[in-house]
PDB file of C-alpha atoms in Angstrom:
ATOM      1  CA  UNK A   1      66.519  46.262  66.024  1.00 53.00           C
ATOM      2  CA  UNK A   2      63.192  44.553  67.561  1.00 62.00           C
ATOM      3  CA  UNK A   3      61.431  47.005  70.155  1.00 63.00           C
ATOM      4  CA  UNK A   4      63.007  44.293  73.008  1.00 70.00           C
ATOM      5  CA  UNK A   5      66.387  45.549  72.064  1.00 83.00           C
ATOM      6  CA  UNK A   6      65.587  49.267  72.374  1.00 94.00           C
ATOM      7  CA  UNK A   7      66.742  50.262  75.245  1.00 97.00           C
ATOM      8  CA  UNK A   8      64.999  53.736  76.693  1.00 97.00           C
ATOM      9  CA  UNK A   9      66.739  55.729  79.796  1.00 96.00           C
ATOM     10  CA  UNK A  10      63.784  58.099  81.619  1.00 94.00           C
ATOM     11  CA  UNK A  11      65.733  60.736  83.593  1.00 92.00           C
ATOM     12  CA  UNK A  12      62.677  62.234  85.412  1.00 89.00           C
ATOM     13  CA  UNK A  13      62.827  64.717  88.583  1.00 83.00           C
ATOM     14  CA  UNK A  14      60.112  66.236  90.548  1.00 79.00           C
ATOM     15  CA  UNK A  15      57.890  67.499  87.869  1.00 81.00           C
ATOM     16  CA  UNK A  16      57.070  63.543  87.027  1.00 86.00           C
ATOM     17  CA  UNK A  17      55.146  63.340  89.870  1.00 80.00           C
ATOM     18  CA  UNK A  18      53.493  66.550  90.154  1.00 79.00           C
ATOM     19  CA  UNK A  19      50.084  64.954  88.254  1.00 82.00           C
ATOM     20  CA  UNK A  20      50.352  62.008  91.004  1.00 80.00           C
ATOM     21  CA  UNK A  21      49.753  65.296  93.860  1.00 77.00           C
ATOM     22  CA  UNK A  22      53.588  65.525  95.202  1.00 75.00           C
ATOM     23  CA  UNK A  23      54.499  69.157  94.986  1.00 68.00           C
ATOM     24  CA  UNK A  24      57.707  69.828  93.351  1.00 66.00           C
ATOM     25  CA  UNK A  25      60.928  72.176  94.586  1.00 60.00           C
ATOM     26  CA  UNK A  26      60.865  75.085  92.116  1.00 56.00           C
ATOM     27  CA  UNK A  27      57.032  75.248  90.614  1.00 55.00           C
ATOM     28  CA  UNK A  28      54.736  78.048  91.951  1.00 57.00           C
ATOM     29  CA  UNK A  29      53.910  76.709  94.986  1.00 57.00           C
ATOM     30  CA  UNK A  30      56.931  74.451  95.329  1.00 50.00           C
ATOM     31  CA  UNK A  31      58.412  73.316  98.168  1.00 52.00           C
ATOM     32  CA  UNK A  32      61.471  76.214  98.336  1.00 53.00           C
ATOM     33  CA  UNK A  33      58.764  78.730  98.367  1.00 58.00           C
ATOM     34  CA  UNK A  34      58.184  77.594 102.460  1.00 71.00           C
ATOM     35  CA  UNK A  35      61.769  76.353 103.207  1.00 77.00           C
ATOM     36  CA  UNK A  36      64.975  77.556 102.295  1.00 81.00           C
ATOM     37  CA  UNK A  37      66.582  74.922 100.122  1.00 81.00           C
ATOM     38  CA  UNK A  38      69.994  74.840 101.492  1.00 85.00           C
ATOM     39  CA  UNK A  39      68.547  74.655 104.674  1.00 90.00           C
ATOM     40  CA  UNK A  40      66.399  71.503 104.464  1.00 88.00           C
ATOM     41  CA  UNK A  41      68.795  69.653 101.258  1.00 87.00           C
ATOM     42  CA  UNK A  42      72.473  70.463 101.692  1.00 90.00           C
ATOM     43  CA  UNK A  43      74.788  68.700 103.990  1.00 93.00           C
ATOM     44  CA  UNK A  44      75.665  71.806 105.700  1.00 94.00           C
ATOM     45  CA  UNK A  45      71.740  72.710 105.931  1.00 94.00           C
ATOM     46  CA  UNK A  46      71.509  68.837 107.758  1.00 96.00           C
ATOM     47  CA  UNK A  47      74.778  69.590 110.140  1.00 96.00           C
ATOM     48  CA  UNK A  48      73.370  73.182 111.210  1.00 97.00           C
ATOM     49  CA  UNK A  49      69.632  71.562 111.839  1.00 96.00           C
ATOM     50  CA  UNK A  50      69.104  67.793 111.364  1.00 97.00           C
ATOM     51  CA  UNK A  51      65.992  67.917 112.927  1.00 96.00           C
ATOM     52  CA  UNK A  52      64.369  70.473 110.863  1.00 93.00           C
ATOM     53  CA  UNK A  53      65.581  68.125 107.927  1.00 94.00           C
ATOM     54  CA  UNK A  54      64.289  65.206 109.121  1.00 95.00           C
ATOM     55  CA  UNK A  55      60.974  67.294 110.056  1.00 91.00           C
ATOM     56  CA  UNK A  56      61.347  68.318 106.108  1.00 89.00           C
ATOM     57  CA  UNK A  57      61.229  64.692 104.887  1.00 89.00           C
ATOM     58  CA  UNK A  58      58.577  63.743 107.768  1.00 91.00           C
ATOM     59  CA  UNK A  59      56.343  65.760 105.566  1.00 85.00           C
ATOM     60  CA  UNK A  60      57.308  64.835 102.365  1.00 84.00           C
ATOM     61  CA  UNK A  61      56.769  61.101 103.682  1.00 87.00           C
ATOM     62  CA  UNK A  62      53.245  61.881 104.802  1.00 83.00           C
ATOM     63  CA  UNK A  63      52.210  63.555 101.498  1.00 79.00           C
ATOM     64  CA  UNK A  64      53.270  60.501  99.394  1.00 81.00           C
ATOM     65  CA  UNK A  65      50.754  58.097 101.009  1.00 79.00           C
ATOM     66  CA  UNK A  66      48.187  59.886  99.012  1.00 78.00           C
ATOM     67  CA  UNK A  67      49.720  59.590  96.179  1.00 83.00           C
ATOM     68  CA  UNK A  68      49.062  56.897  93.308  1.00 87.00           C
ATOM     69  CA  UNK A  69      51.200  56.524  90.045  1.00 88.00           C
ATOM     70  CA  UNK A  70      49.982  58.892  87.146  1.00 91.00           C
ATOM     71  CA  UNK A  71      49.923  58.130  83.474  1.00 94.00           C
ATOM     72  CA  UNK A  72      53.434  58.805  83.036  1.00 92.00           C
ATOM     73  CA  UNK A  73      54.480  56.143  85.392  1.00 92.00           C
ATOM     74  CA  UNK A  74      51.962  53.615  84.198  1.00 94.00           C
ATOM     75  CA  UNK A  75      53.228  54.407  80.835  1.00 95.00           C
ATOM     76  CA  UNK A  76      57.058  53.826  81.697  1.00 94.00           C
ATOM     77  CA  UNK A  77      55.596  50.329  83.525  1.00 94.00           C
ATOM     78  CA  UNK A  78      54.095  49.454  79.919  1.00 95.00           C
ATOM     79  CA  UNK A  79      56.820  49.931  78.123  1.00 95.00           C
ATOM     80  CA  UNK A  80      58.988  47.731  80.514  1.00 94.00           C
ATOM     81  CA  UNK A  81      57.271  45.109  78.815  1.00 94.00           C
ATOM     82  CA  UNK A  82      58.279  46.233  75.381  1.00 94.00           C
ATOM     83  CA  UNK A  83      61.785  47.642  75.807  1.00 94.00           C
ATOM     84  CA  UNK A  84      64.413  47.397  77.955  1.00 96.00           C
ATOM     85  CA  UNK A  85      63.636  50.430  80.238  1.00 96.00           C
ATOM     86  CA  UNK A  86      66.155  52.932  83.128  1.00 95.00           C
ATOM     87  CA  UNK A  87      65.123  55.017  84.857  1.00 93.00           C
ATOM     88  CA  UNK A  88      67.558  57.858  86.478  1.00 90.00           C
ATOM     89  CA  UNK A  89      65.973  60.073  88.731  1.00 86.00           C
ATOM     90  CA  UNK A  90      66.133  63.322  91.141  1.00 84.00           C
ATOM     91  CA  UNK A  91      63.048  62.488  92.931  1.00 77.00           C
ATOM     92  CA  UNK A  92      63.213  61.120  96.450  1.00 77.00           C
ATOM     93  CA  UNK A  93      59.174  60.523  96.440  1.00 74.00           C
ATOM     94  CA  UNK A  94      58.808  56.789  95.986  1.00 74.00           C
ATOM     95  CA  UNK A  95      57.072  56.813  93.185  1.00 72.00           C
ATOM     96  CA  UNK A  96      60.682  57.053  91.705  1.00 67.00           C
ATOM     97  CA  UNK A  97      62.930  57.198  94.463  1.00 74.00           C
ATOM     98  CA  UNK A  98      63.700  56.500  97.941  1.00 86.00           C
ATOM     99  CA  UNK A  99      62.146  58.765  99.997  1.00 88.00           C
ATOM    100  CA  UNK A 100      60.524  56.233 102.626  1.00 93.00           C
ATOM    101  CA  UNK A 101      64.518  55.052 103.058  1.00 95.00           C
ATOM    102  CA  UNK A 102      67.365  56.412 105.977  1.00 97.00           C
ATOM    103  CA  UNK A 103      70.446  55.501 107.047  1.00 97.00           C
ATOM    104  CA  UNK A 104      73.435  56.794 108.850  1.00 97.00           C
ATOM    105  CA  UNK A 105      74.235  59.940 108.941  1.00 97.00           C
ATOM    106  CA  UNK A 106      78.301  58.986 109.341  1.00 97.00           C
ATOM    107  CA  UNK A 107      78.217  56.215 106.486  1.00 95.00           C
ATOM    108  CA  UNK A 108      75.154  56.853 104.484  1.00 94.00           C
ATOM    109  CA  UNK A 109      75.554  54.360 101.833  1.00 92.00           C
ATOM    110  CA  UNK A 110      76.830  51.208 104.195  1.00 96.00           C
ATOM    111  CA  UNK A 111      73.563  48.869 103.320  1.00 96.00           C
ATOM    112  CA  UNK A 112      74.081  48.028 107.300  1.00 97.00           C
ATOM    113  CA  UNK A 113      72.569  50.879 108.533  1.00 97.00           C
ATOM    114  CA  UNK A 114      69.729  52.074 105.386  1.00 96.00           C
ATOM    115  CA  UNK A 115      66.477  51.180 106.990  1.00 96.00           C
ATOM    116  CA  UNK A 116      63.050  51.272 105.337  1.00 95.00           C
ATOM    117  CA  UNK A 117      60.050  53.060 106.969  1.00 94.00           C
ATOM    118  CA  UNK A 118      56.821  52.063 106.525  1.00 89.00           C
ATOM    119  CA  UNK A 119      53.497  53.793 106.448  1.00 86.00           C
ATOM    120  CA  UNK A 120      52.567  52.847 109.999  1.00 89.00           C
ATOM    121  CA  UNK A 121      55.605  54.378 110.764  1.00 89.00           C
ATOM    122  CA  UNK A 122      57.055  56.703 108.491  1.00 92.00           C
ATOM    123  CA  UNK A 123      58.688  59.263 110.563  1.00 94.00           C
ATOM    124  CA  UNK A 124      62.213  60.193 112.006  1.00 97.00           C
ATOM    125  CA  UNK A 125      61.803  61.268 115.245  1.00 97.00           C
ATOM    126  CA  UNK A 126      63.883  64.103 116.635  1.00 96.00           C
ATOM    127  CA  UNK A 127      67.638  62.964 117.576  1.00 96.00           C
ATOM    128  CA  UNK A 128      66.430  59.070 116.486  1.00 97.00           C
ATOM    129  CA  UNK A 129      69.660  56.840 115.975  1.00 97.00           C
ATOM    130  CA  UNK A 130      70.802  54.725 112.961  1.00 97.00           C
ATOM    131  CA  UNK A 131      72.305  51.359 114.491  1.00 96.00           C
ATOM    132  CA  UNK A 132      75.407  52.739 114.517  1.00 97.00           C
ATOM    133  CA  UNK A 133      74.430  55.519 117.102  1.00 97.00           C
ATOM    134  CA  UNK A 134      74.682  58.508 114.556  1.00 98.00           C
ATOM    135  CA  UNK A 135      71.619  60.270 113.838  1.00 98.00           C
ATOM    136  CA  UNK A 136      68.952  59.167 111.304  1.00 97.00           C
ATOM    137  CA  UNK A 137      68.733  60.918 107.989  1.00 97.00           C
ATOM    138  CA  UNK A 138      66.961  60.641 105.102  1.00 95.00           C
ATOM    139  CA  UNK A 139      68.698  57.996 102.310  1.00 94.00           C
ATOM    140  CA  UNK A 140      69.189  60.990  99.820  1.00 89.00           C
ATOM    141  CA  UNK A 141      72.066  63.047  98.123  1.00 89.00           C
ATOM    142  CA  UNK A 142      72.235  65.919  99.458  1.00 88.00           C
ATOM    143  CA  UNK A 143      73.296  69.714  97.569  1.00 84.00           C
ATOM    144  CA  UNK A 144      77.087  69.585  98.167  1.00 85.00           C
ATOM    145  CA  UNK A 145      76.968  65.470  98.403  1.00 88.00           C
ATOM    146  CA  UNK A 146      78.785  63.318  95.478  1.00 87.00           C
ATOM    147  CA  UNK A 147      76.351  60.926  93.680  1.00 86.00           C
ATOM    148  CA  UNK A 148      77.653  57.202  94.358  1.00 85.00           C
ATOM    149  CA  UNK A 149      76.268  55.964  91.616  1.00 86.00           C
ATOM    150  CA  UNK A 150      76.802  58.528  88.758  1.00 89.00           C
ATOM    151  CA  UNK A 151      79.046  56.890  87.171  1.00 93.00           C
ATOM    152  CA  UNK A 152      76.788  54.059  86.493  1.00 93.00           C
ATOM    153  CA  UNK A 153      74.238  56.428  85.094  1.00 91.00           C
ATOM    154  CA  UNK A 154      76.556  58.356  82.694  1.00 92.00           C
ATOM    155  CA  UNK A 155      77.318  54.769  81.233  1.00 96.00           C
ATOM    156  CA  UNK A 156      73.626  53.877  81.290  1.00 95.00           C
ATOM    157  CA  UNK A 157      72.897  56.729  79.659  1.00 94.00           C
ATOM    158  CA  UNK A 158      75.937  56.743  76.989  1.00 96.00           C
ATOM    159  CA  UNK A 159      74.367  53.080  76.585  1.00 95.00           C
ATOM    160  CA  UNK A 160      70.737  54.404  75.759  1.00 96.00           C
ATOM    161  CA  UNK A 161      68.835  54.380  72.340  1.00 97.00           C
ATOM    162  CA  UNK A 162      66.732  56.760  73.740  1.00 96.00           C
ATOM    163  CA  UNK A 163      66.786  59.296  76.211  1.00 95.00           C
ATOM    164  CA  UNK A 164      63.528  60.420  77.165  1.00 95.00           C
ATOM    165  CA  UNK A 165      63.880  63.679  80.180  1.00 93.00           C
ATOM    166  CA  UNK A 166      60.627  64.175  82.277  1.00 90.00           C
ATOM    167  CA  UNK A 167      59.686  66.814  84.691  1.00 85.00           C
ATOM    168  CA  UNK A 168      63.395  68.185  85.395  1.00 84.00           C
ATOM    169  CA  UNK A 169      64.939  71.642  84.716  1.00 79.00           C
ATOM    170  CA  UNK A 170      67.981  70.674  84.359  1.00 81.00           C
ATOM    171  CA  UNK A 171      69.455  72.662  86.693  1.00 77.00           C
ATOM    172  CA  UNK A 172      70.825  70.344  89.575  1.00 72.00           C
ATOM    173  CA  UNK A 173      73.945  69.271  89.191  1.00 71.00           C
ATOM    174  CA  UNK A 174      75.130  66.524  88.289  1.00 70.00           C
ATOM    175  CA  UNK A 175      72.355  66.040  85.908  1.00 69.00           C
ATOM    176  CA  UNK A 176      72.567  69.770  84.787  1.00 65.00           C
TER     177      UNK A 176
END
Protein backbone atom coordinates (compact mmCIF):
# COMPACT_ATOMS: atom_id res chain seq x y z
CA UNK A 1 0.00 0.00 0.00
CA UNK A 2 1.48 3.51 -1.34
CA UNK A 3 1.53 6.22 1.58
CA UNK A 4 -1.74 7.85 -0.57
CA UNK A 5 -3.67 4.83 0.44
CA UNK A 6 -2.85 4.98 4.16
CA UNK A 7 -5.41 6.31 5.66
CA UNK A 8 -4.57 7.96 9.37
CA UNK A 9 -7.62 8.95 11.88
CA UNK A 10 -6.18 11.82 14.60
CA UNK A 11 -8.64 11.71 17.53
CA UNK A 12 -7.20 14.77 19.39
CA UNK A 13 -9.00 16.72 22.42
CA UNK A 14 -7.92 19.68 24.32
CA UNK A 15 -4.41 18.81 25.09
CA UNK A 16 -3.66 19.29 21.06
CA UNK A 17 -3.92 22.70 21.42
CA UNK A 18 -2.46 23.44 24.66
CA UNK A 19 1.21 24.35 22.79
CA UNK A 20 -1.00 26.76 20.40
CA UNK A 21 -1.93 28.81 24.18
CA UNK A 22 -5.74 27.42 24.60
CA UNK A 23 -5.94 26.12 28.11
CA UNK A 24 -7.38 22.76 28.41
CA UNK A 25 -10.41 21.34 30.90
CA UNK A 26 -8.54 19.03 33.29
CA UNK A 27 -4.60 20.23 33.23
CA UNK A 28 -3.33 22.25 36.27
CA UNK A 29 -4.69 25.30 35.53
CA UNK A 30 -7.50 24.04 33.33
CA UNK A 31 -10.52 25.48 32.73
CA UNK A 32 -12.71 23.25 35.56
CA UNK A 33 -10.35 24.56 38.08
CA UNK A 34 -12.52 28.24 37.74
CA UNK A 35 -15.92 26.78 36.61
CA UNK A 36 -17.74 23.90 37.57
CA UNK A 37 -17.95 21.65 34.55
CA UNK A 38 -21.47 20.59 34.67
CA UNK A 39 -22.30 23.96 35.11
CA UNK A 40 -20.82 25.63 32.01
CA UNK A 41 -20.93 21.97 29.55
CA UNK A 42 -23.99 19.89 30.37
CA UNK A 43 -27.39 20.49 29.03
CA UNK A 44 -28.80 20.77 32.39
CA UNK A 45 -25.78 23.25 33.38
CA UNK A 46 -27.12 25.40 29.93
CA UNK A 47 -31.06 25.08 31.06
CA UNK A 48 -30.24 26.21 34.81
CA UNK A 49 -27.87 29.27 33.40
CA UNK A 50 -27.56 29.82 29.62
CA UNK A 51 -26.06 32.94 30.08
CA UNK A 52 -23.26 31.96 32.23
CA UNK A 53 -22.66 29.32 29.35
CA UNK A 54 -22.68 31.50 26.73
CA UNK A 55 -20.44 33.95 29.01
CA UNK A 56 -18.21 30.53 29.27
CA UNK A 57 -17.74 30.23 25.48
CA UNK A 58 -17.53 34.24 25.13
CA UNK A 59 -14.22 33.62 26.73
CA UNK A 60 -13.11 30.71 25.20
CA UNK A 61 -13.89 32.64 21.79
CA UNK A 62 -11.73 35.57 22.82
CA UNK A 63 -8.72 33.42 23.86
CA UNK A 64 -8.58 31.62 20.45
CA UNK A 65 -7.85 34.80 18.43
CA UNK A 66 -4.43 34.58 19.86
CA UNK A 67 -3.93 31.50 19.01
CA UNK A 68 -1.94 30.13 15.84
CA UNK A 69 -1.65 26.35 14.82
CA UNK A 70 1.33 24.51 16.62
CA UNK A 71 3.55 21.85 15.19
CA UNK A 72 1.14 19.23 15.72
CA UNK A 73 -1.41 20.80 13.53
CA UNK A 74 1.03 21.85 10.86
CA UNK A 75 2.19 18.35 10.99
CA UNK A 76 -1.40 16.73 10.52
CA UNK A 77 -1.75 19.59 7.45
CA UNK A 78 1.55 17.89 5.94
CA UNK A 79 0.57 14.74 6.03
CA UNK A 80 -2.83 15.57 4.28
CA UNK A 81 -0.72 15.75 1.41
CA UNK A 82 0.72 12.31 1.86
CA UNK A 83 -2.14 10.24 3.27
CA UNK A 84 -5.54 10.29 3.39
CA UNK A 85 -6.02 12.05 6.81
CA UNK A 86 -9.50 12.31 9.77
CA UNK A 87 -9.53 13.95 12.16
CA UNK A 88 -12.13 13.24 15.21
CA UNK A 89 -12.04 15.61 17.83
CA UNK A 90 -13.30 16.85 21.48
CA UNK A 91 -12.07 20.27 21.04
CA UNK A 92 -14.50 23.08 20.35
CA UNK A 93 -11.39 25.68 19.83
CA UNK A 94 -11.22 26.14 16.08
CA UNK A 95 -8.14 25.07 15.61
CA UNK A 96 -10.04 21.65 15.51
CA UNK A 97 -13.47 22.35 16.13
CA UNK A 98 -16.28 24.65 16.09
CA UNK A 99 -16.09 26.84 18.72
CA UNK A 100 -16.69 30.26 16.76
CA UNK A 101 -20.21 28.29 15.61
CA UNK A 102 -24.09 28.55 17.45
CA UNK A 103 -27.25 27.60 16.71
CA UNK A 104 -30.56 26.92 18.27
CA UNK A 105 -30.91 26.00 21.37
CA UNK A 106 -34.44 23.93 20.44
CA UNK A 107 -32.92 22.23 17.19
CA UNK A 108 -29.23 22.49 17.49
CA UNK A 109 -28.17 20.60 14.53
CA UNK A 110 -30.95 22.11 11.86
CA UNK A 111 -28.10 23.84 9.45
CA UNK A 112 -31.03 26.70 9.36
CA UNK A 113 -30.31 28.14 12.42
CA UNK A 114 -26.03 27.31 13.05
CA UNK A 115 -24.56 30.70 12.52
CA UNK A 116 -20.85 31.55 12.35
CA UNK A 117 -19.32 34.38 14.46
CA UNK A 118 -16.62 36.21 13.45
CA UNK A 119 -13.79 37.94 15.19
CA UNK A 120 -15.33 41.40 14.94
CA UNK A 121 -18.02 39.85 16.54
CA UNK A 122 -17.52 36.84 18.37
CA UNK A 123 -19.80 37.02 21.25
CA UNK A 124 -23.35 35.79 22.38
CA UNK A 125 -24.90 38.36 24.05
CA UNK A 126 -27.09 37.69 27.06
CA UNK A 127 -30.72 36.26 26.06
CA UNK A 128 -29.52 36.78 22.05
CA UNK A 129 -31.97 34.73 19.72
CA UNK A 130 -31.23 32.04 17.05
CA UNK A 131 -33.70 32.81 14.01
CA UNK A 132 -36.00 30.68 15.33
CA UNK A 133 -36.53 32.84 18.56
CA UNK A 134 -34.85 30.26 21.01
CA UNK A 135 -31.83 31.34 22.65
CA UNK A 136 -28.31 31.22 21.14
CA UNK A 137 -25.92 28.54 22.24
CA UNK A 138 -22.79 27.47 21.45
CA UNK A 139 -22.72 24.66 18.30
CA UNK A 140 -21.26 21.98 20.77
CA UNK A 141 -22.26 18.56 22.42
CA UNK A 142 -22.91 19.03 25.49
CA UNK A 143 -22.18 16.33 28.85
CA UNK A 144 -25.53 14.45 28.77
CA UNK A 145 -26.02 15.35 24.78
CA UNK A 146 -25.87 12.31 22.09
CA UNK A 147 -23.11 12.82 19.44
CA UNK A 148 -24.94 13.11 15.89
CA UNK A 149 -22.30 12.06 14.18
CA UNK A 150 -20.70 9.14 16.15
CA UNK A 151 -21.66 6.78 14.21
CA UNK A 152 -19.77 8.11 11.34
CA UNK A 153 -16.67 8.25 13.44
CA UNK A 154 -16.81 4.66 14.85
CA UNK A 155 -16.89 3.63 11.04
CA UNK A 156 -14.12 6.11 10.23
CA UNK A 157 -12.26 4.86 12.74
CA UNK A 158 -13.00 0.92 12.21
CA UNK A 159 -11.90 2.16 8.56
CA UNK A 160 -8.42 3.58 9.76
CA UNK A 161 -4.83 2.14 9.12
CA UNK A 162 -3.80 4.15 11.76
CA UNK A 163 -5.09 5.61 14.71
CA UNK A 164 -3.00 8.19 16.04
CA UNK A 165 -4.78 9.78 19.80
CA UNK A 166 -3.47 13.33 20.74
CA UNK A 167 -3.94 15.36 23.79
CA UNK A 168 -7.13 13.38 25.22
CA UNK A 169 -7.56 11.36 28.46
CA UNK A 170 -9.82 9.34 27.39
CA UNK A 171 -12.20 9.91 29.76
CA UNK A 172 -15.28 11.63 28.00
CA UNK A 173 -17.60 9.56 26.83
CA UNK A 174 -18.27 8.57 23.94
CA UNK A 175 -14.69 8.54 23.07
CA UNK A 176 -13.77 6.96 26.52
Amino acid sequence: MNSKNKHIVFLTGAGMSAESGIKTFRGNDGLWENYPVMQVASHDGWLADPNLVNQFYNERRQQLFGAQPNKGHLLIAELEKQCQVSIITQNVDDLHGELLKVCSSADPNNPRYIRQLTPDNPIVAPNERAEDGSLLRPYIVFFGEPVPLIDRAARTVKQADVLVVIGTSLNVYPAA
